[in-house]
Short mmCIF file of C-alpha atoms in Angstrom, two decimals:
data_model
loop_
_atom_site.label_atom_id
_atom_site.label_comp_id
_atom_site.label_asym_id
_atom_site.label_seq_id
_atom_site.Cartn_x
_atom_site.Cartn_y
_atom_site.Cartn_z
CA UNK A 17 -0.06 0.16 -0.05
CA UNK A 18 1.30 3.35 -1.06
CA UNK A 19 2.04 5.95 1.78
CA UNK A 20 0.02 8.90 1.50
CA UNK A 21 0.77 12.24 3.58
CA UNK A 22 -1.09 15.01 3.99
CA UNK A 23 1.66 17.78 3.48
CA UNK A 24 -0.92 20.69 4.11
CA UNK A 25 -0.87 19.54 7.66
CA UNK A 26 2.84 18.27 7.82
CA UNK A 27 5.76 20.56 7.99
CA UNK A 28 9.25 19.29 7.17
CA UNK A 29 12.32 21.60 7.16
CA UNK A 30 15.10 19.86 9.06
CA UNK A 31 16.97 20.21 5.58
CA UNK A 32 18.18 23.81 6.28
CA UNK A 33 18.53 23.05 10.06
CA UNK A 34 20.79 20.14 9.38
CA UNK A 35 23.04 21.97 6.95
CA UNK A 36 23.22 25.31 8.93
CA UNK A 37 23.92 23.21 12.28
CA UNK A 38 26.84 21.57 10.43
CA UNK A 39 28.23 24.90 9.35
CA UNK A 40 28.06 26.29 12.77
CA UNK A 41 29.83 23.49 14.19
CA UNK A 42 32.67 23.81 11.56
CA UNK A 43 32.80 27.69 11.94
CA UNK A 44 33.02 27.32 15.79
CA UNK A 45 35.91 25.11 15.37
CA UNK A 46 37.52 27.29 12.64
CA UNK A 47 37.05 30.49 14.68
CA UNK A 48 38.98 28.68 17.77
CA UNK A 49 41.86 27.48 15.34
CA UNK A 50 42.46 31.04 14.14
CA UNK A 51 42.49 32.43 17.59
CA UNK A 52 45.11 29.60 18.49
CA UNK A 53 47.24 30.65 15.37
CA UNK A 54 46.62 34.37 15.84
CA UNK A 55 45.04 34.81 12.30
CA UNK A 56 41.59 36.58 13.33
CA UNK A 57 41.95 39.94 11.79
CA UNK A 58 38.58 41.29 12.91
CA UNK A 59 35.48 40.07 14.93
CA UNK A 60 32.71 41.91 13.06
CA UNK A 61 32.47 39.35 10.41
CA UNK A 62 32.61 36.52 12.67
CA UNK A 63 29.86 38.08 14.75
CA UNK A 64 27.32 38.56 11.66
CA UNK A 65 28.24 34.86 10.44
CA UNK A 66 27.30 33.36 13.96
CA UNK A 67 24.36 35.86 14.20
CA UNK A 68 22.72 34.86 10.56
CA UNK A 69 23.21 31.25 11.50
CA UNK A 70 21.61 31.57 15.15
CA UNK A 71 18.68 33.48 13.62
CA UNK A 72 17.93 30.58 11.20
CA UNK A 73 18.22 28.10 13.76
CA UNK A 74 16.31 29.86 16.57
CA UNK A 75 13.41 30.86 14.23
CA UNK A 76 13.10 27.05 12.89
CA UNK A 77 13.82 25.58 16.25
CA UNK A 78 11.37 27.62 17.86
CA UNK A 79 8.59 26.95 15.60
CA UNK A 80 9.53 23.18 15.92
CA UNK A 81 9.62 23.32 19.43
CA UNK A 82 6.45 25.28 20.07
CA UNK A 83 4.33 23.53 17.47
CA UNK A 84 3.00 20.03 18.90
CA UNK A 85 2.84 17.66 17.08
CA UNK A 86 4.71 19.44 14.12
CA UNK A 87 3.62 16.49 11.95
CA UNK A 88 0.65 14.66 12.51
CA UNK A 89 2.02 11.34 10.77
CA UNK A 90 4.19 9.22 12.42
CA UNK A 91 6.87 11.21 13.73
CA UNK A 92 5.72 13.74 16.24
CA UNK A 93 8.82 13.21 18.32
CA UNK A 94 10.79 15.20 15.66
CA UNK A 95 9.82 18.18 17.83
CA UNK A 96 12.07 16.98 20.58
CA UNK A 97 14.84 15.42 18.48
CA UNK A 98 15.29 18.25 15.98
CA UNK A 99 13.53 21.33 17.48
CA UNK A 100 14.58 21.64 20.96
CA UNK A 101 18.61 21.31 20.23
CA UNK A 102 18.18 23.50 17.18
CA UNK A 103 16.53 26.07 19.39
CA UNK A 104 19.11 25.92 21.96
CA UNK A 105 22.12 25.91 19.51
CA UNK A 106 20.58 28.95 17.63
CA UNK A 107 20.22 31.08 20.91
CA UNK A 108 23.86 30.22 21.78
CA UNK A 109 24.98 31.41 18.52
CA UNK A 110 22.94 34.56 18.80
CA UNK A 111 24.55 35.12 22.17
CA UNK A 112 28.09 34.50 20.63
CA UNK A 113 27.22 36.98 17.85
CA UNK A 114 26.40 39.69 20.42
CA UNK A 115 29.52 38.97 22.77
CA UNK A 116 31.94 39.31 19.55
CA UNK A 117 30.17 42.29 18.55
CA UNK A 118 30.49 43.95 21.88
CA UNK A 119 34.07 42.86 22.01
CA UNK A 120 34.95 44.15 18.75
CA UNK A 121 33.64 47.55 19.90
CA UNK A 122 35.77 47.31 23.15
CA UNK A 123 38.95 46.48 21.41
CA UNK A 124 38.56 49.50 18.84
CA UNK A 125 38.21 51.83 21.73
CA UNK A 126 41.10 50.43 23.59
CA UNK A 127 43.24 50.90 20.12
CA UNK A 128 43.55 47.30 19.56
CA UNK A 129 43.87 47.42 15.62
CA UNK A 130 46.42 45.07 14.57
CA UNK A 131 46.34 41.33 14.35
CA UNK A 132 49.00 40.52 16.62
CA UNK A 133 47.69 42.57 19.42
CA UNK A 134 44.28 41.23 18.42
CA UNK A 135 45.23 37.64 19.10
CA UNK A 136 46.80 38.22 22.13
CA UNK A 137 43.45 39.57 23.48
CA UNK A 138 41.50 36.88 21.96
CA UNK A 139 43.57 34.21 23.49
CA UNK A 140 43.11 35.67 26.74
CA UNK A 141 39.56 36.52 26.62
CA UNK A 142 37.78 33.88 24.66
CA UNK A 143 37.62 31.56 27.65
CA UNK A 144 35.88 34.03 29.96
CA UNK A 145 33.97 35.21 26.97
CA UNK A 146 32.39 31.89 25.79
CA UNK A 147 32.27 29.80 29.23
CA UNK A 148 28.90 30.65 30.17
CA UNK A 149 27.25 29.80 26.99
CA UNK A 150 29.42 26.62 26.86
CA UNK A 151 27.95 25.39 29.81
CA UNK A 152 24.55 25.48 28.28
CA UNK A 153 26.00 23.81 25.40
CA UNK A 154 27.39 21.09 27.69
CA UNK A 155 24.10 20.50 29.34
CA UNK A 156 22.57 19.95 25.78
CA UNK A 157 25.27 17.83 24.74
CA UNK A 158 23.94 15.25 27.42
CA UNK A 159 20.74 15.86 25.88
CA UNK A 160 21.92 14.63 22.69
CA UNK A 161 23.50 11.43 23.95
CA UNK A 162 20.26 10.87 25.55
CA UNK A 163 18.35 11.23 21.99
CA UNK A 164 20.94 8.99 20.57
CA UNK A 165 20.22 6.17 23.31
CA UNK A 166 16.61 6.68 22.44
CA UNK A 167 17.22 6.46 18.73
CA UNK A 168 19.00 3.00 18.99
CA UNK A 169 16.37 1.82 21.66
CA UNK A 170 13.45 2.71 19.42
CA UNK A 171 15.01 2.28 16.02
CA UNK A 172 14.13 5.95 15.13
CA UNK A 173 15.12 7.92 12.05
CA UNK A 174 14.32 5.19 9.59
CA UNK A 175 13.07 6.73 6.34
CA UNK A 176 9.91 5.33 4.43
CA UNK A 177 10.39 3.43 1.07
CA UNK A 178 9.08 6.13 -0.76
CA UNK A 179 12.05 8.43 0.44
CA UNK A 180 14.59 8.28 -2.29
CA UNK A 181 18.12 7.06 -1.23
CA UNK A 182 17.47 6.73 2.31
CA UNK A 183 14.47 4.80 1.74
CA UNK A 184 16.61 1.96 0.49
CA UNK A 185 17.25 1.03 4.21
CA UNK A 186 13.61 1.04 5.10
CA UNK A 187 13.64 -2.76 5.80
CA UNK A 188 16.92 -2.02 7.96
CA UNK A 189 15.85 0.50 10.46
CA UNK A 190 19.05 -0.06 12.65
CA UNK A 191 21.28 1.46 9.86
CA UNK A 192 19.78 5.05 9.88
CA UNK A 193 19.08 4.68 13.53
CA UNK A 194 22.87 3.90 14.30
CA UNK A 195 24.07 6.56 11.71
CA UNK A 196 21.90 9.53 13.03
CA UNK A 197 22.29 8.33 16.54
CA UNK A 198 26.15 8.35 16.16
CA UNK A 199 25.98 11.78 14.62
CA UNK A 200 24.00 12.91 17.68
CA UNK A 201 26.37 11.18 20.28
CA UNK A 202 29.77 12.71 18.68
CA UNK A 203 28.34 16.14 18.73
CA UNK A 204 27.14 15.57 22.32
CA UNK A 205 30.66 14.44 23.28
CA UNK A 206 32.10 17.63 21.67
CA UNK A 207 29.59 20.03 23.32
CA UNK A 208 30.33 18.29 26.84
CA UNK A 209 33.88 18.88 26.27
CA UNK A 210 33.55 22.69 25.41
CA UNK A 211 33.33 24.40 28.77
CA UNK A 212 36.23 21.99 30.47
CA UNK A 213 38.46 23.17 27.66
CA UNK A 214 37.54 26.42 28.24
CA UNK A 215 38.66 26.02 31.91
CA UNK A 216 42.31 24.78 31.40
CA UNK A 217 45.05 27.20 31.13
CA UNK A 218 46.45 25.38 28.08
CA UNK A 219 43.37 25.83 26.39
CA UNK A 220 44.59 24.97 22.66
CA UNK A 221 46.72 22.09 23.64
CA UNK A 222 44.51 20.18 26.09
CA UNK A 223 43.64 16.71 25.02
CA UNK A 224 39.87 17.44 25.48
CA UNK A 225 40.36 20.50 22.79
CA UNK A 226 41.77 17.92 20.41
CA UNK A 227 38.56 15.89 21.13
CA UNK A 228 36.31 18.70 20.86
CA UNK A 229 38.16 19.50 17.35
CA UNK A 230 37.54 15.77 15.97
CA UNK A 231 34.01 15.30 17.11
CA UNK A 232 32.73 18.54 15.81
CA UNK A 233 34.82 18.56 12.40
CA UNK A 234 33.10 15.02 11.86
CA UNK A 235 29.61 15.86 12.99
CA UNK A 236 29.87 19.31 11.08
CA UNK A 237 30.75 17.78 7.60
CA UNK A 238 28.25 14.89 8.03
CA UNK A 239 25.51 17.49 9.17
CA UNK A 240 26.18 19.67 6.19
CA UNK A 241 26.42 16.79 3.37
CA UNK A 242 23.47 14.95 4.93
CA UNK A 243 21.32 18.10 4.97
CA UNK A 244 22.27 18.84 1.30
CA UNK A 245 21.27 15.26 0.16
CA UNK A 246 17.97 15.70 2.16
CA UNK A 247 17.08 18.52 -0.08
CA UNK A 248 16.68 16.06 -2.83
CA UNK A 249 15.27 12.71 -0.78
CA UNK A 250 12.88 15.32 1.23
CA UNK A 251 11.62 16.68 -2.27
CA UNK A 252 11.17 13.19 -3.47
CA UNK A 253 9.34 11.99 -0.51
CA UNK A 254 6.84 14.69 -0.85
CA UNK A 255 6.47 13.92 -4.71
CA UNK A 256 5.93 10.15 -3.89
CA UNK A 257 3.47 10.63 -1.22
CA UNK A 258 1.24 13.47 -2.35
#
């Protein structure tokens, strides 16, 4: 029997959310690495970049979190799995954007206008600047691991046969359940590491920093590529189930 979905009553936009989440993770570790190497030339561009992503994720995450159920067919738990973590990440990114913009103004007034001096100030200030938000992220990192456990336990995330590519594994629900749960788990591990990385005096040489970079680099690229693929697969799912 062919699956039919009433798309007038079902919203699905975790495509954009996945792409932006992946870019956000990659941008955070790129920003940290540039601070480590003394290569940050200005803060305004970084602030706008984090702010733009924060706006997208806050908007979509808030709508998905506050609309219950987001979809009337089969997967109301998406509100929790996708909406709530995305909302928190979006707000954190907006917070980072505001902090960096204010810090840019502070540095300008203090006459910090060359790359070398900016690097020294950032290396000294970045921990105290981001630590409060990092603790929120760490708590949500635990939530991501909890979602990963739920994904394995209840075999979540499996696509229906009508969805291109992903639907090829519909008869093997543990394949996608393991893949997405693993993605959530490594993202959560990186998030849990973050505030502890910022507490160490040797921020950029600690083993936790290396774990953070590895986890978020893998998760970032996978989120981006998976989200890009889903622009095709979700369109195909809609066409095949109208």
